[in-house]
Backbone as JSON, one array per atom type, in Angstrom:
{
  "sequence": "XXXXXXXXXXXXXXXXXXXXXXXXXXXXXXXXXXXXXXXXXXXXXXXXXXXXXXXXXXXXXXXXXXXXXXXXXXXXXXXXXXXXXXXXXXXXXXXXXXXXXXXXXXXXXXXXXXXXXXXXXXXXXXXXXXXXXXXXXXXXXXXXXXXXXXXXXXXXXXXXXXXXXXXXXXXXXXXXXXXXXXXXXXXXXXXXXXXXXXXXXXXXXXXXXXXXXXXXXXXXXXXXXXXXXXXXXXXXXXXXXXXXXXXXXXXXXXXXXXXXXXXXX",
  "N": [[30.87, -9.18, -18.59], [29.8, -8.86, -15.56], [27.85, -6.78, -13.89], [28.09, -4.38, -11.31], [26.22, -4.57, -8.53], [24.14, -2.71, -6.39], [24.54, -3.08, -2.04], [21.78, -5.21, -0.68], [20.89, -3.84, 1.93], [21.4, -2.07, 1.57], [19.21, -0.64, -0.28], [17.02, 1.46, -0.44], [13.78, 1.03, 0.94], [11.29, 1.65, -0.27], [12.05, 2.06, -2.84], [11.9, -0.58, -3.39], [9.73, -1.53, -2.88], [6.44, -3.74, -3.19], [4.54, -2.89, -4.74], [5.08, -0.13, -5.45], [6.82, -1.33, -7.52], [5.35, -2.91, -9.03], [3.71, -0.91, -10.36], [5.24, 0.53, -11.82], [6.09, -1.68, -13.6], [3.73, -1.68, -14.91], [3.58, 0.6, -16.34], [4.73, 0.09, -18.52], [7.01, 0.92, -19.45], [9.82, 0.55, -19.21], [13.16, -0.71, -20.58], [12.41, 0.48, -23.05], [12.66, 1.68, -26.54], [14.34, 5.16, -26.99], [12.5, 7.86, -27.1], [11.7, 10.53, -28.95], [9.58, 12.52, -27.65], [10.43, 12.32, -25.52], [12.94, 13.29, -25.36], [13.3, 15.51, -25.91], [12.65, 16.91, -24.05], [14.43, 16.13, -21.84], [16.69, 17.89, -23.24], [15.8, 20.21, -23.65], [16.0, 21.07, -21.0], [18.53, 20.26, -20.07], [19.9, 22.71, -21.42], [18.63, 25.11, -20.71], [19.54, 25.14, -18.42], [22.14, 25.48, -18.11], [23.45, 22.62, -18.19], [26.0, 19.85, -18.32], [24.5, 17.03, -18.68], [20.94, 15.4, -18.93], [18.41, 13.65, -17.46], [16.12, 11.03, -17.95], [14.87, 8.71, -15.96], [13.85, 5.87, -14.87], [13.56, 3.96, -11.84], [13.9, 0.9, -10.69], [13.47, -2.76, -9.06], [16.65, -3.32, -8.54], [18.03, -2.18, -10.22], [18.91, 1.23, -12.59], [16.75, 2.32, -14.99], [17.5, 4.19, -18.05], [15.01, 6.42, -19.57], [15.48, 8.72, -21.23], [18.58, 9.76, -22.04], [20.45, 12.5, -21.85], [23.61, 13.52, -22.85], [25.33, 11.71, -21.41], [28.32, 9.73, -20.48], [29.99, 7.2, -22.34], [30.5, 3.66, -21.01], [27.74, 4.02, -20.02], [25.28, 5.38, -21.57], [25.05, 4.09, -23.76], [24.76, 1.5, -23.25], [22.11, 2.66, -21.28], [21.59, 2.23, -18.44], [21.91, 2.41, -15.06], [23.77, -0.15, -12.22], [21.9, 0.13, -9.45], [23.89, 0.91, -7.31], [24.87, 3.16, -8.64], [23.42, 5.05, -8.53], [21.49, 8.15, -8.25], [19.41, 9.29, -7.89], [17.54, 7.02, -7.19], [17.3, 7.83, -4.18], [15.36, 10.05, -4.67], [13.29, 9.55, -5.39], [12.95, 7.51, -2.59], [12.51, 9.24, -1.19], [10.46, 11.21, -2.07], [11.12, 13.38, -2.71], [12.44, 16.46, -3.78], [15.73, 16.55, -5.04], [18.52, 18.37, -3.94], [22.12, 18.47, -4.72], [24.96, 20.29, -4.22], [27.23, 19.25, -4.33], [28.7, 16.58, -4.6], [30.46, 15.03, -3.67], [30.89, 15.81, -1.09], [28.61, 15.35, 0.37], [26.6, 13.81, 2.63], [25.1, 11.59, 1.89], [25.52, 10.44, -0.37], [27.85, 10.56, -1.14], [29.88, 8.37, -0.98], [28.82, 7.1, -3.46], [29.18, 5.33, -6.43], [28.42, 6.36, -8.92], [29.74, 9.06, -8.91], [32.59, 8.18, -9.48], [32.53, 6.96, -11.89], [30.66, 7.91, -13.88], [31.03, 10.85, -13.56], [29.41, 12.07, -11.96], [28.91, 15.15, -10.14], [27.85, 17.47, -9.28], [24.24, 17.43, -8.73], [20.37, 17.44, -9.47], [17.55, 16.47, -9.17], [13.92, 15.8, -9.21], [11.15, 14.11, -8.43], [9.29, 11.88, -10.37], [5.9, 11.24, -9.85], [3.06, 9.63, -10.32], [-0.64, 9.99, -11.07], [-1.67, 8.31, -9.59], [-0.43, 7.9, -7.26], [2.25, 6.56, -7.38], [6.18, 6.31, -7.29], [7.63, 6.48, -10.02], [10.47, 7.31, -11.11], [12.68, 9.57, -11.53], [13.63, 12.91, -12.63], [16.16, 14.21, -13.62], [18.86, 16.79, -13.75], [22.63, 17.05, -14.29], [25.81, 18.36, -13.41], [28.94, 18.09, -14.17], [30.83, 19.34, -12.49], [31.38, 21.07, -9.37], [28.32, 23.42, -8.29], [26.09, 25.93, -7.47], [22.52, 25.44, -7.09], [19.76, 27.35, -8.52], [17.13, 28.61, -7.31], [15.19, 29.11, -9.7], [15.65, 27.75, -11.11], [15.47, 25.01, -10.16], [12.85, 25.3, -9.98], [12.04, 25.22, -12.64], [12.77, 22.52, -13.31], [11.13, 21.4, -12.05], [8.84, 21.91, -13.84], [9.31, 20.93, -16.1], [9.8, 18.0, -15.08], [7.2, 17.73, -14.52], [5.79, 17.73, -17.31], [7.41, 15.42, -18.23], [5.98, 13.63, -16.72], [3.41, 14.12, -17.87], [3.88, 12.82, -20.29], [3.94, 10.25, -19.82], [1.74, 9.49, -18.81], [0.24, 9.86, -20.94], [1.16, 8.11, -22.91], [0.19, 5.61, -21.37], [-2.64, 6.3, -20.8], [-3.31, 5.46, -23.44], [-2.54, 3.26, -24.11], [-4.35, 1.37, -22.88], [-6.25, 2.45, -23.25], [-6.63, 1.52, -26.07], [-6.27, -1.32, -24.8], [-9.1, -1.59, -24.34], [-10.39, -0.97, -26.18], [-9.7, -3.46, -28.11], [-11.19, -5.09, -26.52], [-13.39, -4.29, -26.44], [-14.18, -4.61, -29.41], [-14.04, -7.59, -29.44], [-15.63, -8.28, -27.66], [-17.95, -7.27, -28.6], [-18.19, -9.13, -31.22], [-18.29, -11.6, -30.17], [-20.9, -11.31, -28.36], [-22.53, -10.51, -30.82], [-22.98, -12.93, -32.03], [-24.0, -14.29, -29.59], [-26.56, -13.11, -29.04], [-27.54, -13.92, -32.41], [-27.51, -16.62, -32.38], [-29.16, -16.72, -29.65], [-31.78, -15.65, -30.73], [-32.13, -17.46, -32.99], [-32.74, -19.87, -31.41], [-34.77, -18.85, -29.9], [-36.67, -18.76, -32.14], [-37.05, -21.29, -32.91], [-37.92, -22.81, -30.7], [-40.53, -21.54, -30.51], [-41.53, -22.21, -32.83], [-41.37, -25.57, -32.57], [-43.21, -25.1, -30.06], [-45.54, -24.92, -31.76], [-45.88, -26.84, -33.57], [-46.54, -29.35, -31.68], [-48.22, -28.73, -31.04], [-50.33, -28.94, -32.27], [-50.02, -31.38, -33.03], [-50.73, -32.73, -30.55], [-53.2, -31.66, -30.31], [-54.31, -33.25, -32.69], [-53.72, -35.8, -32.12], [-55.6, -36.25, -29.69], [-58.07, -36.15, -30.82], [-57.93, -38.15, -32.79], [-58.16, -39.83, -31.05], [-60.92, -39.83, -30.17], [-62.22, -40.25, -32.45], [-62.97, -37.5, -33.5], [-61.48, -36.53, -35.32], [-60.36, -34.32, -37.98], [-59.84, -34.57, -42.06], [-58.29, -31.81, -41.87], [-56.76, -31.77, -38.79], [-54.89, -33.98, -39.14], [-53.28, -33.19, -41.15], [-50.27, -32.12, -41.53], [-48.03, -29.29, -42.57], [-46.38, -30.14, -45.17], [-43.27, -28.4, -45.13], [-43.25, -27.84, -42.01], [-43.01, -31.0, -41.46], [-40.65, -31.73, -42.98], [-39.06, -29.82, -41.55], [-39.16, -30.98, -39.23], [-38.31, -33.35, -39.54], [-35.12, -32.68, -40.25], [-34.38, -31.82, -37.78], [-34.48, -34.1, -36.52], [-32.83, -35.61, -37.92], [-30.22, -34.27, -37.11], [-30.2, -34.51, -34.14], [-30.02, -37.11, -34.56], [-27.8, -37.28, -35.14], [-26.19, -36.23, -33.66], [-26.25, -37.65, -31.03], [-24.08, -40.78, -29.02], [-22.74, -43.35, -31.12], [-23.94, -46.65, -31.75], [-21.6, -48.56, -30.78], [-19.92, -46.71, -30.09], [-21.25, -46.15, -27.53], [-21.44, -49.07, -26.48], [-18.47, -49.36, -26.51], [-18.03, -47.43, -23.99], [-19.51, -48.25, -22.23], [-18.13, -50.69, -21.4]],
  "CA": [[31.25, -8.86, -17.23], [28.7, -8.48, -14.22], [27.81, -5.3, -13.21], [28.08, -4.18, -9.3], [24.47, -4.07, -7.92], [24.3, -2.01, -4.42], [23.83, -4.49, -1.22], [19.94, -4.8, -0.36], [20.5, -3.3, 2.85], [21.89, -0.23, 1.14], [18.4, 0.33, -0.94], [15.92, 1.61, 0.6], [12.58, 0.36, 1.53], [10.3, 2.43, -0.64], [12.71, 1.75, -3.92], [11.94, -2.43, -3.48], [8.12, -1.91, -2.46], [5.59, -4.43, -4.1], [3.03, -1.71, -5.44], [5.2, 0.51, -6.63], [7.2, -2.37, -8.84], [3.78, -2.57, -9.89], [3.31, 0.5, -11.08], [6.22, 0.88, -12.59], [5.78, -2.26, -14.87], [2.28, -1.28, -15.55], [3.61, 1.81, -17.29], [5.38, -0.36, -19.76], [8.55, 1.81, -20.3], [10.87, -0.25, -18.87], [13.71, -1.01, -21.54], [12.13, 0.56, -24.26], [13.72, 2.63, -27.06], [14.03, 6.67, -26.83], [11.51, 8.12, -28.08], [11.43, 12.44, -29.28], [8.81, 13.2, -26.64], [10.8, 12.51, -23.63], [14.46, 13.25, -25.44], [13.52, 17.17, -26.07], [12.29, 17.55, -22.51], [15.88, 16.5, -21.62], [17.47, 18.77, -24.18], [15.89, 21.77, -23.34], [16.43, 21.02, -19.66], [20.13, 20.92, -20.2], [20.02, 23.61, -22.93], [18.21, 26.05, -20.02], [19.98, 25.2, -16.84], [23.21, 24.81, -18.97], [24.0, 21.27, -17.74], [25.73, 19.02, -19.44], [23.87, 16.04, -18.51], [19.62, 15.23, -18.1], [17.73, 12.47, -17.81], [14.67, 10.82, -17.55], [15.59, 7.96, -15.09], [12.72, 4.74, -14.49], [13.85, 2.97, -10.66], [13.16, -0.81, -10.91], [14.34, -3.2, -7.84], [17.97, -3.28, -8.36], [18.83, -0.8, -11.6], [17.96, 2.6, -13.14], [16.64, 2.91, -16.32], [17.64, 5.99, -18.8], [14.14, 6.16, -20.66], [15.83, 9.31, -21.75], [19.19, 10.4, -21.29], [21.51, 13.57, -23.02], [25.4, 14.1, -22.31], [25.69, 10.76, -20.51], [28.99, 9.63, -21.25], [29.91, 5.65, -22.18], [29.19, 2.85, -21.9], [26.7, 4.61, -20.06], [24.65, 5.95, -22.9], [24.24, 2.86, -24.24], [23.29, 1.22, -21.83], [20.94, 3.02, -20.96], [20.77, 2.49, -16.99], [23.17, 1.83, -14.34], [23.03, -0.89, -11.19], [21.48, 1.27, -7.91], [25.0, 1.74, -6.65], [25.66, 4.12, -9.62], [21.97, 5.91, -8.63], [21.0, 9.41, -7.15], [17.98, 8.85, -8.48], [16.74, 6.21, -5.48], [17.16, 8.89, -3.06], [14.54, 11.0, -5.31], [11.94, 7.9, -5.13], [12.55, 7.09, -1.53], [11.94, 10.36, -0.27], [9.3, 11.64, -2.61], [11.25, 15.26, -2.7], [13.3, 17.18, -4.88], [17.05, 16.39, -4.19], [19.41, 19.2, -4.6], [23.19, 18.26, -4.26], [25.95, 21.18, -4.82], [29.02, 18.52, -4.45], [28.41, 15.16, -4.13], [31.57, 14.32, -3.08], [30.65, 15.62, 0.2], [27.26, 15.49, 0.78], [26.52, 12.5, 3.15], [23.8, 10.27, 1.29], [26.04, 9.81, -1.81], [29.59, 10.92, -1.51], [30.57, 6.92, -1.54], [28.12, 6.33, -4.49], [30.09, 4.95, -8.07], [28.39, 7.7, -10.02], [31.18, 10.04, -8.89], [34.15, 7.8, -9.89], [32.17, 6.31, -12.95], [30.12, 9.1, -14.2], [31.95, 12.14, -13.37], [28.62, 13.37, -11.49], [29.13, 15.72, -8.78], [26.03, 18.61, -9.03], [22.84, 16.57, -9.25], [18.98, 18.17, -9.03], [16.74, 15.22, -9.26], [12.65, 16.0, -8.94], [10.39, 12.5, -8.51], [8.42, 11.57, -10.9], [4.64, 10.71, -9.41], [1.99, 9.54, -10.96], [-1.53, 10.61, -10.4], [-2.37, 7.18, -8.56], [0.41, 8.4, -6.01], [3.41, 5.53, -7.66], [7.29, 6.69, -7.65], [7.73, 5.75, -11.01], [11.7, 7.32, -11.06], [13.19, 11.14, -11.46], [13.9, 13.81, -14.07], [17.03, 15.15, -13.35], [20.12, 17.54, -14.79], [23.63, 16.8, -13.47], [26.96, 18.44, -14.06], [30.65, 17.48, -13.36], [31.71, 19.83, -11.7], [30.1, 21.54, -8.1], [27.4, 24.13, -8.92], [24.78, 25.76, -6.31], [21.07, 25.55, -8.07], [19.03, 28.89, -8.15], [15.81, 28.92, -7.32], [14.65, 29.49, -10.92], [16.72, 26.53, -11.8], [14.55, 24.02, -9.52], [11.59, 25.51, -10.6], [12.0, 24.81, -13.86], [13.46, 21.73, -13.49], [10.18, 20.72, -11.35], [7.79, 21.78, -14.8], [9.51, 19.58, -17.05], [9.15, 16.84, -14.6], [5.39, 17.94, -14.96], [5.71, 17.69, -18.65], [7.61, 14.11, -18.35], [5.16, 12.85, -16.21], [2.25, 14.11, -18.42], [4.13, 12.09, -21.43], [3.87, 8.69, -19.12], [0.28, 9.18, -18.59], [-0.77, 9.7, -22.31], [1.56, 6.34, -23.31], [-0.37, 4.76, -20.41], [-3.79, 6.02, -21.27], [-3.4, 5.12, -25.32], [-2.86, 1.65, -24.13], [-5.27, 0.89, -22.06], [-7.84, 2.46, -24.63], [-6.47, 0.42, -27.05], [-7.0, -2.39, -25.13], [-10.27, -1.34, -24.17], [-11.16, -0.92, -27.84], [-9.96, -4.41, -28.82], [-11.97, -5.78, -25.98], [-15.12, -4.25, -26.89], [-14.54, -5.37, -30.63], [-13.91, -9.34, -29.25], [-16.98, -8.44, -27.17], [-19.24, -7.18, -29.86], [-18.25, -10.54, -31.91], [-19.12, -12.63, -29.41], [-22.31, -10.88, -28.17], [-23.62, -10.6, -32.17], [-23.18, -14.41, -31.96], [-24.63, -15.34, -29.0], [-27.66, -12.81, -29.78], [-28.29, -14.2, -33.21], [-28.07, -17.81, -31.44], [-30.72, -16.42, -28.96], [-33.14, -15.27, -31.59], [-32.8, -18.57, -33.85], [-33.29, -20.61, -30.43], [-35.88, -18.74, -29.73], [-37.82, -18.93, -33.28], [-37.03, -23.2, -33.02], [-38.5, -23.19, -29.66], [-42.07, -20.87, -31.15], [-42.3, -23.22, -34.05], [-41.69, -26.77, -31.99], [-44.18, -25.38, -29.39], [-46.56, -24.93, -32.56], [-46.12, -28.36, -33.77], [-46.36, -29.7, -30.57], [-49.84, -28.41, -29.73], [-50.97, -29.21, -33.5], [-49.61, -33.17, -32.86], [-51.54, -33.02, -29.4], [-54.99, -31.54, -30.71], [-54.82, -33.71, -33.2], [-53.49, -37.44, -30.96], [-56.9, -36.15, -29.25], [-59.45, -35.81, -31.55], [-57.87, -38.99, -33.11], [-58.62, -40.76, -30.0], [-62.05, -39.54, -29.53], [-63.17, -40.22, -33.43], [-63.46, -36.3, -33.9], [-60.69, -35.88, -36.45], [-60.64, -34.13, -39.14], [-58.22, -34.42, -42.61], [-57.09, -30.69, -41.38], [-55.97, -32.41, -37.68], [-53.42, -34.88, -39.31], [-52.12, -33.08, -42.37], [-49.28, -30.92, -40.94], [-47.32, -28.38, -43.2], [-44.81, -30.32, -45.84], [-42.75, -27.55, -44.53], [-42.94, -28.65, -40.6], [-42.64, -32.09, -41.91], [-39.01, -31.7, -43.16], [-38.25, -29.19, -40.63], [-39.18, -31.32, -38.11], [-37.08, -34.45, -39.5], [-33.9, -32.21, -40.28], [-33.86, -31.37, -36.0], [-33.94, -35.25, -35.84], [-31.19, -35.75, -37.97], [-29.33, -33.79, -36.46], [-30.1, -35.17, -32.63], [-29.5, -38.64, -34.08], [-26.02, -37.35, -34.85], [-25.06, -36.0, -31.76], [-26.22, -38.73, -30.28], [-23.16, -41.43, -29.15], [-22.99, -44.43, -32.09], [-24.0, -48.22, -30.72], [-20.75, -49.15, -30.76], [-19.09, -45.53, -28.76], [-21.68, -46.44, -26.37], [-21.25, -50.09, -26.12], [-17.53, -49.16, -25.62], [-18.07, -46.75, -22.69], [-20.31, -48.69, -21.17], [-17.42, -51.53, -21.23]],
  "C": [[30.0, -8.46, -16.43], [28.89, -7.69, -14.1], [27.49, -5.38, -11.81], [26.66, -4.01, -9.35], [24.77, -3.76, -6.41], [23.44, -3.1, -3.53], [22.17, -4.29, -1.41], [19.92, -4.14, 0.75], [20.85, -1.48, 2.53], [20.66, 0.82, 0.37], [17.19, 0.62, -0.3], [14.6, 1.49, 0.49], [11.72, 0.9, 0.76], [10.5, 1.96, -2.27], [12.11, -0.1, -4.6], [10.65, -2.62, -2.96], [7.45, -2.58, -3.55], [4.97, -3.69, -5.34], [3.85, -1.17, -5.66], [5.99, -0.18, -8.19], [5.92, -2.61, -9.82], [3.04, -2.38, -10.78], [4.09, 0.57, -12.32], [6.28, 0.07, -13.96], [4.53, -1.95, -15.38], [2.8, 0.15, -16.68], [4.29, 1.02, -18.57], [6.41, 0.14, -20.57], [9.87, 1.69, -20.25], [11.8, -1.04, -20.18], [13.11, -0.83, -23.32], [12.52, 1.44, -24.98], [13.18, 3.87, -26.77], [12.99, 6.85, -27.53], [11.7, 9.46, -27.89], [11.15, 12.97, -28.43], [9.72, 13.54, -25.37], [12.38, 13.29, -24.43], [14.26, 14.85, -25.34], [13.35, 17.76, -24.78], [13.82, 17.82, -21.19], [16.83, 17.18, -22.04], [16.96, 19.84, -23.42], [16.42, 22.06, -21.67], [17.99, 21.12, -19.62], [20.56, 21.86, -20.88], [19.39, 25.13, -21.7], [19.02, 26.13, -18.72], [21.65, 25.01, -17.49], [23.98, 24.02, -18.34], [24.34, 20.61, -18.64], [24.87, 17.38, -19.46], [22.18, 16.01, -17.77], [19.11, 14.18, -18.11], [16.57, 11.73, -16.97], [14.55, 9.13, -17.18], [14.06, 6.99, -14.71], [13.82, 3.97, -13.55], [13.26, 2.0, -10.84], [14.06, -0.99, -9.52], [15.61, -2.75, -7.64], [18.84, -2.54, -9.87], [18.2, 0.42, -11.71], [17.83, 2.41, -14.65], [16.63, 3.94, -16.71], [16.1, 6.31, -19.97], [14.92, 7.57, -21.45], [17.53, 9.6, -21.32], [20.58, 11.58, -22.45], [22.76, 13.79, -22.4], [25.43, 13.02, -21.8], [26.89, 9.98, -21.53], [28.82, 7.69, -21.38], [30.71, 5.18, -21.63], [27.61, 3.25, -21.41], [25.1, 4.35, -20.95], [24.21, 4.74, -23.67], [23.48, 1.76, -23.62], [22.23, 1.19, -21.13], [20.41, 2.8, -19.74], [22.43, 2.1, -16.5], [22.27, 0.88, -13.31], [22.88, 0.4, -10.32], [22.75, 1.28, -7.47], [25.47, 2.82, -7.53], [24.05, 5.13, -9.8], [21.8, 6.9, -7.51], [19.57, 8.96, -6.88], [16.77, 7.86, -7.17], [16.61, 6.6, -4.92], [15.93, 9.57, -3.43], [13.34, 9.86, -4.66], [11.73, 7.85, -3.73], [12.51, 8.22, -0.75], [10.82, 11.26, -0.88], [9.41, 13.1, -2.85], [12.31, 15.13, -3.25], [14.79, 16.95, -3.94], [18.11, 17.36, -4.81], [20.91, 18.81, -4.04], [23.83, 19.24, -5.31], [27.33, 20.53, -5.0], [28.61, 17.6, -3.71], [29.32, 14.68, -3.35], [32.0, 14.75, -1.39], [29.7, 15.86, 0.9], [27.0, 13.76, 1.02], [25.74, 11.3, 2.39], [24.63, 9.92, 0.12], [27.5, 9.96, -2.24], [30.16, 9.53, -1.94], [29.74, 6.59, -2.71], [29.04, 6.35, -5.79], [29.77, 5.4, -8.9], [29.22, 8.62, -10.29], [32.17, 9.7, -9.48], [33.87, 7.6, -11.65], [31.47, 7.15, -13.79], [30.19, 10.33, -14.45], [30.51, 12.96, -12.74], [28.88, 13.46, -10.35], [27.8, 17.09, -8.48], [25.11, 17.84, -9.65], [21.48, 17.63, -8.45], [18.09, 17.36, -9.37], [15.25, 15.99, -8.19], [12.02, 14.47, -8.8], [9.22, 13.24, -9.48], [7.19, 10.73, -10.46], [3.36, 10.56, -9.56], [1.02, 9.97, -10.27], [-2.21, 9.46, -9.38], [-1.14, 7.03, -7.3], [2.15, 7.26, -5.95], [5.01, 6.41, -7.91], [7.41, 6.25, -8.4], [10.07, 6.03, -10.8], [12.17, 8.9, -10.43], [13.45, 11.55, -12.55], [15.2, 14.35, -13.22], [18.63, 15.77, -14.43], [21.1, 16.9, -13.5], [24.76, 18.0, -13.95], [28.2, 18.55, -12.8], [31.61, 18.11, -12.93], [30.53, 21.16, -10.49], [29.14, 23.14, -8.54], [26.57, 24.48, -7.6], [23.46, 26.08, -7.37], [20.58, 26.37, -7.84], [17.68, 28.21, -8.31], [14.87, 28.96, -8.41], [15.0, 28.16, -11.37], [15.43, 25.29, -11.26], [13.33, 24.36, -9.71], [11.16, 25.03, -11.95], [12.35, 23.3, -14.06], [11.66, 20.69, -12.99], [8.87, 21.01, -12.54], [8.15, 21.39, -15.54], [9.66, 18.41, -16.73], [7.84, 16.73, -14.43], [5.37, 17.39, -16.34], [6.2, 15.8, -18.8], [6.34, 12.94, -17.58], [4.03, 12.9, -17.04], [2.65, 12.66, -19.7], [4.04, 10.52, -21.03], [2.57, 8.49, -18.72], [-0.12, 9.23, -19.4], [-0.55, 8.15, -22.65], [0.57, 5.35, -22.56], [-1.92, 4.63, -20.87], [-3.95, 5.94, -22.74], [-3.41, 3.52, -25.31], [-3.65, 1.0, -23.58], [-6.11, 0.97, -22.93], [-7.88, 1.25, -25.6], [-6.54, -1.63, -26.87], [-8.33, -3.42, -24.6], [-10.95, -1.86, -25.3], [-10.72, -2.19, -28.11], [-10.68, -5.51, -28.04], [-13.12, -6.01, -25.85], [-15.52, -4.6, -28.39], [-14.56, -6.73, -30.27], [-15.48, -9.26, -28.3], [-17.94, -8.74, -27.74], [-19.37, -8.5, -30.79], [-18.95, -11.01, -31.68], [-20.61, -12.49, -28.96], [-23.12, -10.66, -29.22], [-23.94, -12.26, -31.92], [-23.85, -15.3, -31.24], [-26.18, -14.78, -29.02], [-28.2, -13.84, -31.19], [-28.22, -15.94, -32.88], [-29.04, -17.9, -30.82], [-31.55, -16.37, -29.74], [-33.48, -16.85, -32.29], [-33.47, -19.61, -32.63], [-34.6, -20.12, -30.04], [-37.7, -18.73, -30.87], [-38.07, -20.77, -33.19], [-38.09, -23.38, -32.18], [-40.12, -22.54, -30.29], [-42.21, -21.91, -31.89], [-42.73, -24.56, -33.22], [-43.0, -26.01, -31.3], [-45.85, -25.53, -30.43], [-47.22, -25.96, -32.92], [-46.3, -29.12, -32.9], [-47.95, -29.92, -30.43], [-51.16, -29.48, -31.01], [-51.01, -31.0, -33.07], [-50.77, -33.43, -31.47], [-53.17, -33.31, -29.49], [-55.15, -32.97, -31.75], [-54.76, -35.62, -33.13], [-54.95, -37.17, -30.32], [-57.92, -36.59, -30.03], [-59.47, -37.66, -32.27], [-58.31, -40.19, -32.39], [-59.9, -41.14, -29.4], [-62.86, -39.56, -31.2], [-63.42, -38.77, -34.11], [-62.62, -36.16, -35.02], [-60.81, -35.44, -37.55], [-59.29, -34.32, -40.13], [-57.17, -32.99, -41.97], [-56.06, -31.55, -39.86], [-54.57, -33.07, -38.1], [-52.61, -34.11, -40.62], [-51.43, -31.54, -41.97], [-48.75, -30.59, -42.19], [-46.59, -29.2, -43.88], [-43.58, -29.41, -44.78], [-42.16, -28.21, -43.37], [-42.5, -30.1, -41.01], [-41.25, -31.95, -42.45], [-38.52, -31.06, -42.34], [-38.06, -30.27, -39.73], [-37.96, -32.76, -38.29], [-35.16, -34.18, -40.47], [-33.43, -32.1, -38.91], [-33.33, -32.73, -35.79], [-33.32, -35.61, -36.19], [-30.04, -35.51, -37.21], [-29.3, -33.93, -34.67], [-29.64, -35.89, -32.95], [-27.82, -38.4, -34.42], [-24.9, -36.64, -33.86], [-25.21, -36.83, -30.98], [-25.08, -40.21, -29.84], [-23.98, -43.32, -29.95], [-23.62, -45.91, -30.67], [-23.05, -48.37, -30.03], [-19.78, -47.92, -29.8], [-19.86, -45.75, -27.52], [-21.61, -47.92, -25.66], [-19.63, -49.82, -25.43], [-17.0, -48.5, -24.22], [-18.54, -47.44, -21.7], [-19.11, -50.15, -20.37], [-16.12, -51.0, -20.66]]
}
């Protein structure tokens, strides 16, 4: 069965921005399983404010993700997000401030929202979650199902374990990056031993040829002018095979008769 998604004119403009979609996939937490870190941050948060419901809520275009979520009833819970018509949570994002609702069911921005009928939430306290490069990633928030006014102590607290969730989205973030820092400077180092010890042998080939080179010259001279001596013409054994291993190996990079007769045709 399709799930309801809220119109587009219903989400608001900040929720469906380029850059922060962005962001948001750049963190890489989008549909991925619970993990401890974030689940205790929601425990104690409902375990201190005694709510029965917290959660640690990632906004994408048109859903919410639960990267964490405690008391949420089903299918919910398994789920693990609802569409944006079943989201406080967007409000948190597109205003960049703490949203306190004592009774949803008549507080203008969300009384018609399908969290109430579908959810059973009616006291919501939703903080934004904002990275340090200034991205709404989602919200941390407690709920419970029946109307409540939030104390002062309550939103305080509620606003340093959305500190604490946010710190846990910047370690994940910077562990991967390192990591794939570090396997970029090992594919580096490969390649840069390789094209170093390439450089060096190119550059010992090139010392020797210019050696033999000068030796073949002085001694095409001297040959020409009667001066020669046996030292002039008798080059190195050594150079002598070096020198007709290089030309092996030109004449076989070189294209056959017959690959060049065909190109040429």
């Amino acid at each position: 069965m399709t799930q309801p998604t809220a119109p587009a004119s219903a989400v608001p403009a900040l929720v469906r921005d380029a850059t922060r979609l962005a962001a948001l996939r750049h963190s890489a937490l989008l549909d991925t399983p619970a993990e401890r870190g974030f689940d205790r941050l929601t425990e104690l948060a409902a375990r201190l404010l005694s709510a029965p419901i917290a959660l640690v809520t990632l906004v994408d275009e048109d859903r919410q993700f639960f990267k964490s979520c405690i008391g949420l009833p089903e299918p919910w819970a398994s789920r693990r997000g609802t569409p944006l018509s079943h989201s406080f949570c967007q409000h948190v994002v597109a205003s960049r401030q703490p949203l306190v609702i004592e009774d949803a069911r008549e507080h203008p921005l969300v009384r018609d929202n399908d969290a109430i009928r579908d959810l059973g939430v009616v006291a919501y306290l939703g903080v934004p979650l904002i990275t340090a490069g200034g991205f709404e990633l989602g919200s941390f928030c407690v709920i419970d199902t029946h109307p409540r006014r939030w104390e002062d102590d309550e939103i305080r607290t509620v606003k340093e374990l959305a500190a604490s969730v946010l710190a846990e989205i910047e370690l994940r973030v910077a562990v991967r990056e390192l990591s794939r820092a570090n396997a970029a400077l090992r594919a580096a180092g490969t390649r840069g031993a390789a094209v170093v010890r390439g450089h060096k042998k190119f550059l010992r080939d090139g010392a020797r040829l210019q050696r033999i080179e000068s030796l073949a010259l002085r001694a095409s001279f001297r040959l020409a002018t009667g001066s020669a001596t046996l030292e002039d013409v008798a080059f190195s054994p050594r150079d002598v095979l070096w020198m007709a291993g290089k030309l092996t190996q030109m004449r076989a990079a070189l294209p056959t008769a017959e690959e060049s007769g065909g190109a040429a045709s």
